[in-house]
Structure formats: structure tokens, C-alpha cells
Coordinates of C-alpha atoms and ligand atoms in Angstrom, one line a residue:
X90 CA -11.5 3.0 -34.9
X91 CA -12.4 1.0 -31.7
X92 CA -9.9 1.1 -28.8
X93 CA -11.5 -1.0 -26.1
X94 CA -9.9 -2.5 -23.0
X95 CA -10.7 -5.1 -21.0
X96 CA -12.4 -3.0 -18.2
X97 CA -12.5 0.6 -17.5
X98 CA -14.0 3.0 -15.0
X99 CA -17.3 4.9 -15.4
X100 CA -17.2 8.9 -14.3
X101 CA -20.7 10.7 -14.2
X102 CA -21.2 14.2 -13.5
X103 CA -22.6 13.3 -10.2
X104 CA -19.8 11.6 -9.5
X105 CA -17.3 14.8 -10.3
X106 CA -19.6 17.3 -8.3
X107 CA -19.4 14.9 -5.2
X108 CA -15.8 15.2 -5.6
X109 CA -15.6 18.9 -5.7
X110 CA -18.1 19.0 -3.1
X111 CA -15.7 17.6 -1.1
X112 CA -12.7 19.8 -2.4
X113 CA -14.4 22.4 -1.5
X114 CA -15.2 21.2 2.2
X115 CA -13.3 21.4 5.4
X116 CA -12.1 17.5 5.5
X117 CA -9.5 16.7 1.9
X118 CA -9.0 13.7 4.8
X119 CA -10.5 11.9 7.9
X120 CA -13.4 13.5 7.6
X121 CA -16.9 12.9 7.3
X122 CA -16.8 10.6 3.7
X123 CA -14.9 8.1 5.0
X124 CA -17.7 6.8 7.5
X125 CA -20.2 7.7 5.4
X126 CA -18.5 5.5 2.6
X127 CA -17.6 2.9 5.3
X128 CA -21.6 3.1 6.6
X129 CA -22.9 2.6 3.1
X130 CA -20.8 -0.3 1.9
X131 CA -21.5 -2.5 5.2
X132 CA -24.7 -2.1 4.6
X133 CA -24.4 -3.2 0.5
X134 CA -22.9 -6.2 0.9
X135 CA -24.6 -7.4 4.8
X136 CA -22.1 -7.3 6.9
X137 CA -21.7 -4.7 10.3
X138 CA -18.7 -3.2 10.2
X139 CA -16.8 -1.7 7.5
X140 CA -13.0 0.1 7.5
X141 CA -12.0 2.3 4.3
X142 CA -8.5 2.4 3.5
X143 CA -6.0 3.1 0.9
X144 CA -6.1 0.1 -1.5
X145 CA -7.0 -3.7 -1.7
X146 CA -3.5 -4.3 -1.2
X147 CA -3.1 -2.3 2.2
X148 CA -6.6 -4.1 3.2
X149 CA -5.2 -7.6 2.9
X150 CA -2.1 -6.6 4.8
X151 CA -4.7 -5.0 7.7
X152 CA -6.5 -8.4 7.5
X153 CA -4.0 -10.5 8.2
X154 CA -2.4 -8.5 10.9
X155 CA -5.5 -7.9 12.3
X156 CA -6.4 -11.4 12.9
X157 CA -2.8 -11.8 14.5
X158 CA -0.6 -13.5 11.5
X159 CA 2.9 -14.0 13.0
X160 CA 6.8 -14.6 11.2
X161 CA 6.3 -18.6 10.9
X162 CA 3.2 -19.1 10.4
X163 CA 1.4 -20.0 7.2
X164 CA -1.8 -19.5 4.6
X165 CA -3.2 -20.8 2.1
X166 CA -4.5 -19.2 -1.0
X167 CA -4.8 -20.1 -4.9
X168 CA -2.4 -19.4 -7.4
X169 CA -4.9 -18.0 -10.2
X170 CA -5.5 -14.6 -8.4
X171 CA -3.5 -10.8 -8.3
X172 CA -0.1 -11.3 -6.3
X173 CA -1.3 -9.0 -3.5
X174 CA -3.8 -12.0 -2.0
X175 CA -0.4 -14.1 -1.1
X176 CA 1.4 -11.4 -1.1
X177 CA -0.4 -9.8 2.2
X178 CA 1.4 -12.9 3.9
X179 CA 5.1 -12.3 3.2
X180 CA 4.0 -8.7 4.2
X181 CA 3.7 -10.5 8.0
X182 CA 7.0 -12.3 7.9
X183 CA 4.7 -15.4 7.4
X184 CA 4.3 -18.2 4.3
X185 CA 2.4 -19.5 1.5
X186 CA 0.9 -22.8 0.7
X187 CA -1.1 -22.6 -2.4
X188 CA -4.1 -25.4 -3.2
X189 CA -4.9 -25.4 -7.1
X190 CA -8.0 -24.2 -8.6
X191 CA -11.1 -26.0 -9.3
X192 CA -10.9 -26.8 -13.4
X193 CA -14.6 -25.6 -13.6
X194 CA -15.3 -22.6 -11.5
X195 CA -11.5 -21.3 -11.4
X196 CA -12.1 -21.0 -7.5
X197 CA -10.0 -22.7 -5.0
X198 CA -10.3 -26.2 -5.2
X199 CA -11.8 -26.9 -2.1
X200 CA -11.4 -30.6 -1.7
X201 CA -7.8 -30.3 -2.9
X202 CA -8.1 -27.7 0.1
X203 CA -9.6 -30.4 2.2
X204 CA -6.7 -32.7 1.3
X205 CA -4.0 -30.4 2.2
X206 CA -5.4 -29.7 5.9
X207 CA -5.4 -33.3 6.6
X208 CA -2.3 -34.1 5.0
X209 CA -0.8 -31.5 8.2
X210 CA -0.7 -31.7 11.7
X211 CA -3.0 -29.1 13.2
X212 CA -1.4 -25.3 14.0
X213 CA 0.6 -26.1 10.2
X214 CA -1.8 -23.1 8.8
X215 CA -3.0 -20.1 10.2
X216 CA -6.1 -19.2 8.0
X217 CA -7.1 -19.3 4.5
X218 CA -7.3 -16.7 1.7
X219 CA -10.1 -17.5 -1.0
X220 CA -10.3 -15.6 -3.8
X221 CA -13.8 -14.8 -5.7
X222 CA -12.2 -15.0 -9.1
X223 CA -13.8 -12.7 -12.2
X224 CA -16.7 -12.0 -9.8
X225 CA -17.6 -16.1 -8.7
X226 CA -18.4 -15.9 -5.5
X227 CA -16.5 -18.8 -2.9
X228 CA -18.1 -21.0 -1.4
X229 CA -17.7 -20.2 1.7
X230 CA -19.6 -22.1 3.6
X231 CA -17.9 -25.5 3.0
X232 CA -14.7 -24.0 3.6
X233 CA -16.0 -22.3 6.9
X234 CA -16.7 -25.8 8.4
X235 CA -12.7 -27.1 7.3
X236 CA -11.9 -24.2 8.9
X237 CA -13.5 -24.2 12.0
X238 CA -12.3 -27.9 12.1
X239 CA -8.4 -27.0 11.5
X240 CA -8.2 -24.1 13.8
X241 CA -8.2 -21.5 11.2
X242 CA -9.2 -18.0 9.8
X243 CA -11.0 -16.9 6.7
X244 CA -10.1 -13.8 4.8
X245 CA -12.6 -13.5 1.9
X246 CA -10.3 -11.6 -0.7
X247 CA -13.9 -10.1 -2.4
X248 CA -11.6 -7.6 -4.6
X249 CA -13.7 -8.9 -7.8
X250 CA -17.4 -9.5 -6.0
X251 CA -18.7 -6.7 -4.6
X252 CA -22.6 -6.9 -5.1
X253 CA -21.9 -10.7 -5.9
X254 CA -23.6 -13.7 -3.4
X255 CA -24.3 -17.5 -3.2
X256 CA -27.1 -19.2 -1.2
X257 CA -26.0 -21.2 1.9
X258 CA -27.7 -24.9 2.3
X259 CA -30.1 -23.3 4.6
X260 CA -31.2 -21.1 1.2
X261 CA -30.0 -17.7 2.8
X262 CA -28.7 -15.7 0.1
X263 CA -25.3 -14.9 1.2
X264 CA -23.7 -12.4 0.0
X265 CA -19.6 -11.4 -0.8
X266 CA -18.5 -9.1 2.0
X267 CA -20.9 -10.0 5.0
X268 CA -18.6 -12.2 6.7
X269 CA -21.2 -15.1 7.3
X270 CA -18.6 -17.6 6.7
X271 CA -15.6 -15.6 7.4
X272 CA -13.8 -13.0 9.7
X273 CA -13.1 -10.7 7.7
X274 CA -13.5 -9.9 3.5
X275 CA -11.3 -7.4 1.6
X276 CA -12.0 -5.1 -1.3
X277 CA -10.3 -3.2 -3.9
X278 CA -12.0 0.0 -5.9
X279 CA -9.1 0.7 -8.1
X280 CA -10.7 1.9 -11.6
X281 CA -10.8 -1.5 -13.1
X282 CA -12.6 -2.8 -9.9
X283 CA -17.0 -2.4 -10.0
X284 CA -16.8 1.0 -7.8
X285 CA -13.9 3.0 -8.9
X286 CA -11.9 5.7 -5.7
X287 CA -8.4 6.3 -7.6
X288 CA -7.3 4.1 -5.2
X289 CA -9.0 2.6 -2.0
X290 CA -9.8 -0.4 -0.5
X291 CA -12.2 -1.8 2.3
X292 CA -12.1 -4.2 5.0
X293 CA -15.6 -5.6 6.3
X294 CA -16.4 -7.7 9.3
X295 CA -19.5 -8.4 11.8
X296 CA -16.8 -8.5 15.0
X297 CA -16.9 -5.7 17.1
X298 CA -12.9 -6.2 18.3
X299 CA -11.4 -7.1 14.8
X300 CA -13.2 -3.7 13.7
X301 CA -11.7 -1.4 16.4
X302 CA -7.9 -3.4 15.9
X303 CA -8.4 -2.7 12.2
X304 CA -9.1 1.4 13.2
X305 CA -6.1 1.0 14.7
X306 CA -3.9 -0.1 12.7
X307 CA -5.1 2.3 9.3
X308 CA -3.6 5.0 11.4
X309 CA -0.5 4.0 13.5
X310 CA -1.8 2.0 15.9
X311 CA -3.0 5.2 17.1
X312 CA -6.5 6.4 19.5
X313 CA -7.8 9.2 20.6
X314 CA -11.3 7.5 21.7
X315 CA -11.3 8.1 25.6
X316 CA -12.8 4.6 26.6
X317 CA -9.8 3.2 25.1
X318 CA -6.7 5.4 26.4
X319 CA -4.5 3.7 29.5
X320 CA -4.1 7.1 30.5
X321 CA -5.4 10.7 29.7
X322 CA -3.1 13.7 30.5
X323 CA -6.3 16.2 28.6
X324 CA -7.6 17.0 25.1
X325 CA -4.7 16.6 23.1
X326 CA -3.6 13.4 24.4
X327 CA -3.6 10.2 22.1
X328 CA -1.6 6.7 22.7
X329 CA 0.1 4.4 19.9
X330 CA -0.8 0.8 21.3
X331 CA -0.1 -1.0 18.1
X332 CA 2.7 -0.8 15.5
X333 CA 0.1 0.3 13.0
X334 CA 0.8 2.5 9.6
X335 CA -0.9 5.2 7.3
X336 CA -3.3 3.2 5.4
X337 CA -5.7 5.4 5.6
X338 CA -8.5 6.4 2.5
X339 CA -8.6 10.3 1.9
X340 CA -12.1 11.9 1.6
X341 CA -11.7 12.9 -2.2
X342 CA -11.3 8.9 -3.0
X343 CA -14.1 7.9 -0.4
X344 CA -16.5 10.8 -2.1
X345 CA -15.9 9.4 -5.9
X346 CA -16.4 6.2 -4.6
X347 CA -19.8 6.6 -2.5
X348 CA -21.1 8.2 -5.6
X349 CA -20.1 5.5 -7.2
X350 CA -21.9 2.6 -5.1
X351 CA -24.9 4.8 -5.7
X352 CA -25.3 2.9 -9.1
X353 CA -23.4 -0.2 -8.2
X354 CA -26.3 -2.3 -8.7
X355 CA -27.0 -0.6 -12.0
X356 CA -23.4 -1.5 -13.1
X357 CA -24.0 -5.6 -12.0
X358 CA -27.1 -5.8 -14.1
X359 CA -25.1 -4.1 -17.2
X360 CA -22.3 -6.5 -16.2
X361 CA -24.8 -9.6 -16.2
X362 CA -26.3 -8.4 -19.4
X363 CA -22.7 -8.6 -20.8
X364 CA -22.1 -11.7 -19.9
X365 CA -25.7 -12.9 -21.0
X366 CA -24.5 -11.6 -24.6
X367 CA -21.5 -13.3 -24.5
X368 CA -22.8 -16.9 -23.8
X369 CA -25.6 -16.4 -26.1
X370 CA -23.2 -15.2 -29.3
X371 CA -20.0 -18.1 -28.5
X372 CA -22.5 -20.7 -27.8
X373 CA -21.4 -22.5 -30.8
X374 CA -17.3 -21.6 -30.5
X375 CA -14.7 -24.5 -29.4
X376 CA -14.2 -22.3 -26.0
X377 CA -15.0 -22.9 -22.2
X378 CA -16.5 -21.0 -19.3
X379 CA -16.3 -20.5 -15.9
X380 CA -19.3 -22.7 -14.5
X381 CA -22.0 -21.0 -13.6
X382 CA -24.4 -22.1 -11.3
X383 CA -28.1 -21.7 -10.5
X384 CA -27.5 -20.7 -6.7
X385 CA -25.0 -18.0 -6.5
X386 CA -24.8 -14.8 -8.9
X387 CA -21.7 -13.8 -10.2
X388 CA -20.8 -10.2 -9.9
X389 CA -18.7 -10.6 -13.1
X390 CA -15.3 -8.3 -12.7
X391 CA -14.0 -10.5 -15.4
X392 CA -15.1 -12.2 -18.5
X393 CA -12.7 -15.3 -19.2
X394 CA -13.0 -17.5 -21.7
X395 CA -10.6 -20.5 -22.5
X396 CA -9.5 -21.7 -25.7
X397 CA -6.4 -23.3 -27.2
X398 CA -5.7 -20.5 -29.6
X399 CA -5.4 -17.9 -26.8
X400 CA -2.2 -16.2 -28.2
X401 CA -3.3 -16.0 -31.5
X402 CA -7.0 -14.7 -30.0
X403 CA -5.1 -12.3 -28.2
X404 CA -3.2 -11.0 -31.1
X405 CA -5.7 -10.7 -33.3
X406 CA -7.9 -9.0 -31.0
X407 CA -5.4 -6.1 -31.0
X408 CA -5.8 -6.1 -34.1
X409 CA -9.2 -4.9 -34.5
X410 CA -8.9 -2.4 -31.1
X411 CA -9.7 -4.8 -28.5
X412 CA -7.3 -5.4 -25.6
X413 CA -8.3 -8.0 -23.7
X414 CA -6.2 -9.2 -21.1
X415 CA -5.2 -12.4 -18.9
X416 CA -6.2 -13.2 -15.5
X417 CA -3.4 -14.3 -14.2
X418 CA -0.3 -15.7 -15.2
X419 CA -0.1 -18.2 -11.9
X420 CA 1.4 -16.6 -8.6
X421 CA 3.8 -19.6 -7.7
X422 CA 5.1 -19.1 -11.6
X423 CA 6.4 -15.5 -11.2
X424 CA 10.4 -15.1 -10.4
X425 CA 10.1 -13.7 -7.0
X426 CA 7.8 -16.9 -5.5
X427 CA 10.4 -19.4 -7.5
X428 CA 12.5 -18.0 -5.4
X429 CA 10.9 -19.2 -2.5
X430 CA 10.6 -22.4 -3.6
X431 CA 7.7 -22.9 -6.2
X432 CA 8.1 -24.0 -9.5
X433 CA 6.2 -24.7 -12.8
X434 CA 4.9 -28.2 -12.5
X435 CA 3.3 -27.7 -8.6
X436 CA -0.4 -26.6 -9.7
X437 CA -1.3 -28.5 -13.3
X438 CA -5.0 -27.0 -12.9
X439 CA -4.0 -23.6 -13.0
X440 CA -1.2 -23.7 -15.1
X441 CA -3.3 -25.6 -17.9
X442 CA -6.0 -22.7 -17.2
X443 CA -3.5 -20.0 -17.7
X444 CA -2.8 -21.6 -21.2
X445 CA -6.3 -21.2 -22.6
X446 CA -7.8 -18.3 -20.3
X447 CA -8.5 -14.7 -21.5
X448 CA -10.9 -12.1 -20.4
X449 CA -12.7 -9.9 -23.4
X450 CA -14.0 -6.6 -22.4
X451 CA -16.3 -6.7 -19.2
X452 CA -17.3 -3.0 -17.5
X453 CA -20.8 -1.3 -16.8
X454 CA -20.2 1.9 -19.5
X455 CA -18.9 -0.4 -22.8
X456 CA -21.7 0.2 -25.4
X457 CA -23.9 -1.5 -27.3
X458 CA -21.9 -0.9 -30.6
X459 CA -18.5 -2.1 -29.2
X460 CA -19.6 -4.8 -27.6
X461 CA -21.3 -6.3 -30.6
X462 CA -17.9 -5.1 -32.0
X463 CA -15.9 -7.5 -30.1
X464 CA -18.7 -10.3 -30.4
X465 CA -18.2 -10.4 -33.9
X466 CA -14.4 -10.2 -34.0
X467 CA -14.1 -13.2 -31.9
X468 CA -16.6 -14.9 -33.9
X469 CA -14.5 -13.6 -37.1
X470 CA -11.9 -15.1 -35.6
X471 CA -13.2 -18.5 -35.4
X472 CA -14.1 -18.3 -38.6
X473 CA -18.2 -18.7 -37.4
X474 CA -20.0 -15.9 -38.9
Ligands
PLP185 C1 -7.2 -5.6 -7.3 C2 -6.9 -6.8 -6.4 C3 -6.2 -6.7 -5.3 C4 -5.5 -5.5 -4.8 O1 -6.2 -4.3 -4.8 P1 -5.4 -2.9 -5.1 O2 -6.5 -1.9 -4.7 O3 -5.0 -2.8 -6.5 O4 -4.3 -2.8 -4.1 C5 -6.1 -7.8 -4.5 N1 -6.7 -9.0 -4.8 C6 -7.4 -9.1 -6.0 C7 -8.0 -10.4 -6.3 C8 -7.5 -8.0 -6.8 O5 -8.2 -8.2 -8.0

């Protein structure tokens, strides 16, 4: 019988003979895989610089202390994403404010966003943490320009949109990652994610100094790079001029995952074809969509759907080998942020979404036979056959 998940990693043999390649080598860490990884991703996804580390967790955390997030201080993300994007916050000592998701595209709502920032006296936020949800790129550029108006930073969380973009109102095809519109963007490539490491996580900007404060702080807050010592007592010395940490990627995860990126592109088109399937086959099902839109392409981590049987949908789906999953239950809902304050009640939008949503099986290696499996078992299930 079928037993397919909602997502799922995809291991060639090139990708295990890169990793004992590297097993075999002189460097299990800090070696040469982890620039060549970091070198390879800037340049998928446009932007300059790039800094592997250990997860999309740790990359947040960077983010935000990179660009100087202080005890006091406050961002703003969206309820309707993993923990780790507010999460990164209370890491610094700092808040949360979260603005509600758009009902169509599940992103942030950005004129709820709008609201919120002139609702406050300026200096009430520090910067802003969109999320592209199941692979639907933000729109960046609209909330670049509140930004820039409010005094505030941008840290794309990308985790779901590698190899995703949107076109700017100049018609430049921007893509997730390049840090047009932001300062910096993190990623996650833990198995479920498009380009699978183990664990790892990158951090990519286009500035020079939030890229060398970054190095820093993935190892200690340590350098040994002469131009930047105070002093230098000989070869061995190094200084720690930040309270940095070990964040740091090891060379076995940065060699599965530049094999990986490799086919990244191939994985997006299977990922699009998916999706393509799915729309076609439901068209005539009592469910909704995320809304898709003629200008940006949607990198499709995720495939939700919404309906008002989802428990049932669920259930049954087990049923037939097919665990499908939900994306998210609501940040401000779990115990730990009602303990800060939030309660059920505070974002309708995204409490009504996590109702209906679930996400059906969406990865690159499913084939053709289980997905026409789980096609027909939702159809079975509305009774549409
Ligand atoms: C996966 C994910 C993260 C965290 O990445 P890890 O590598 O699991 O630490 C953060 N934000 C979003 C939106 C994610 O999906």
C-alpha cells in the first residue's frame, strides 16, 4: 500500500558520492564546501553575498542580530508561518507584533501591515519579518517603501522560496533571496525544504558589512582575517570582537546540499507540474487556493488547499496512505506566545484559514502513480468521481 507524506527529500547517487567525496577529504568542516555552497546559492537566487550555517532557525537568529535587534525593541511578522520566524525575536530579548494574513494569498497582509505602522509612533518597530508562505513569494517591494518610510529593516524569511520570484513594477523579475527589497533573506534546507543538507540554513545579502558581521557571528564573533584584527601578536593570533556562537554549516551537509541545488530547478518545474495537476483535477471541488498570480511564480514548498471538512479530509486521507499535513496551526495560538499575551480572537484571517487549510503531498521525487493516487482519493472523498 501507499504511504505518502506530505513532502520528502530526494537522494541521488550523485548526491551520496559528493558526500563521501567529502568524507573522504581533508575538511569534515570549514572547508572548501561551505564557500563553494555559499558561492553557488548567491548566485541562484541574485543576490551577492551568501553565509551557510547550521539551520533556518540559527539563520533568523544571525539575521536579526546582525542587523542590531536589541532587548525592547520589536518586529513584526505573521502568524501563519513555522515558530522560528517570531521566534528569532525572543532569541534577541526583543518582541512580537504580528499583522494577519492576506485571506487570498496567505501572505502578510500588507495594508493591515500599513495600518499597524501608522497606528505607532515611529522607533515602535525595528524591522519586519515576511514570510513567503508554501513557496508565494512576498511582495516585497510595497513593503520595502513602508519600510523605508518607518525606519525599518526587512528580513525576507525565504525558508519555502528558494528558486521562487515576483516581478517589481519596473517588470524586473525579482527573485526570493537577492535582497532587492530587503537586507537580508533566510533559508532553511532541512529535508522537507526544496534542497535538502540534514540540517543547514543560509543567510543572503548584497551588503558588504552585514556579510562580514554575519561571518562573525557563525563562529564566535571570532577573525582571523588580518585587515580586520586590532592587533596581531603572529600567525596564530585571532580576536573575538562580537559575542557570536557556533552556527556554523559542516562540509558533509554543505556537499549534499550543493549536489542538491544542482537540480534545484529541475525539482521547481516537477513542483509546478504538481501543482498544475492539482488545479486541473479539484477544479470542480468546493475547496480554495492560495491566489495565484500572473506576475510572480511560486516555488511551491507547500500545496494547501482549504475546505470546511478539513478534519474529516485529513482523516480519511490516512486512510488510504496519505499524510498530509497542516501549515500552521497560528503562532500567537500556541501556549508559550499566550503566555506573552496573545490570545485566540487577535488574527480572525488566520485563524479562519487554519480551520479549512491542508497541504496534500508536494515534493520533486513523488511519482506519477501516487500522485494520481492522492488525486483520486480526494476526489473519492468528495464524492466527485
Ligand atoms: C523550516 C522553516 C524555518 C526553520 O528552518 P530550520 O532549518 O528547520 O531551522 C523557518 N521559517 C520557516 C518559514 C520554515 O519553513
Amino acid at each position: 500500500m501507499y504511504k505518502i507524506p506530505y513532502g520528502k527529500q530526494e537522494i541521488t547517487n550523485e548526491d551520496i558520492s559528493e558526500v563521501i567525496k567529502t568524507l573522504q577529504s581533508d575538511f569534515l568542516t570549514q572547508g572548501p564546501k561551505i564557500l563553494e555552497f555559499e558561492n553557488r546559492f548567491a548566485e541562484y537566487v541574485d543576490a551577492k553575498y551568501a553565509v551557510a550555517v547550521c539551520n533556518g532557525t540559527a539563520a533568523l537568529h544571525m539575521a536579526v542580530l546582525a542587523l542590531g535587534l536589541q532587548p525592547g525593541q520589536k518586529i513584526i511578522t505573521t502568524p501563519i508561518t513555522f515558530v522560528a520566524s517570531a521566534n528569532c525575536a525572543l532569541y534577541a530579548g526583543a518582541e512580537v507584533a504580528f499583522v494577519d494574513i492576506d485571506a487570498e494569498d496567505y501572505n502578510i497582509d500588507v495594508d493591515k501591515l500599513e495600518a499597524l505602522l501608522k497606528g505607532h509612533p515611529k522607533n515602535t518597530f525595528a524591522g519586519i519579518v515576511p514570510v513567503a508562505f508554501a513557496g508565494c513569494p512576498v511582495r516585497l517591494e510595497k513593503i520595502s517603501a513602508l519600510a523605508k518610510e518607518h525606519g525599518l529593516w526587512i528580513v525576507e524569511d525565504a525558508c519555502h522560496a528558494p528558486g521562487g520570484y515576483f516581478k517589481d513594477s519596473k517588470g524586473k523579475q525579482i527573485k526570493c533571496g537577492s535582497t532587492i527589497y530587503s537586507d537580508l533573506s533566510c533559508f532553511s534546507f532541512h529535508p522537507v525544504k526544496h534542497i535538502a543538507a540534514g540540517e543547514g540554513g543560509m543567510i543572503t545579502t548584497s551588503n558588504l558589512e552585514l556579510y562580514n558581521k554575519l561571518k562573525l557571528l557563525r563562529t564566535h564573533g571570532i577573525t582571523k582575517e588580518a585587515s580586520l584584527l586590532k592587533e596581531n601578536h603572529g600567525g596564530w593570533y585571532y580576536e573575538m570582537q562580537e559575542l557570536g556562537y557556533n552556527y556554523r554549516i559542516s562540509d558533509i551537509n554543505a556537499a549534499l546540499a550543493l549536489s542538491q541545488l544542482n537540480r534545484a530547478d529541475k525539482g521547481i518545474t516537477r513542483r509546478q507540474e504538481i501543482a498544475k495537476k492539482y488545479r486541473a483535477a479539484f477544479a470542480d471541488l468546493p475547496i480554495s487556493y492560495q491566489k495565484e498570480q500572473n506576475d510572480y511564480f511560486n516555488a511551491y514548498h507547500l500545496y494547501v488547499i482549504e475546505t470546511d471538512r478539513r478534519k474529516e479530509l485529513y482523516d480519511f486521507l490516512i486512510t488510504q496512505g496519505i499524510y498530509s499535513q497542516i501549515h500552521y496551526i497560528p503562532v500567537h495560538m500556541q501556549p508559550y506566545y499566550k503566555g506573552l499575551g496573545f490570545k485566540k480572537g487577535d488574527f480572525p484571517v488566520a485563524e479562519r484559514y487554519y480551520e479549512r487549510c491542508i497541504s496534500l503531498p508536494m515534493y520533486a521525487s513523488i511519482s506519477d502513480a501516487e500522485l494520481d493516487h492522492v488525486i483520486s482519493s480526494v476526489k473519492n472523498f468528495f464524492n466527485v468521481n
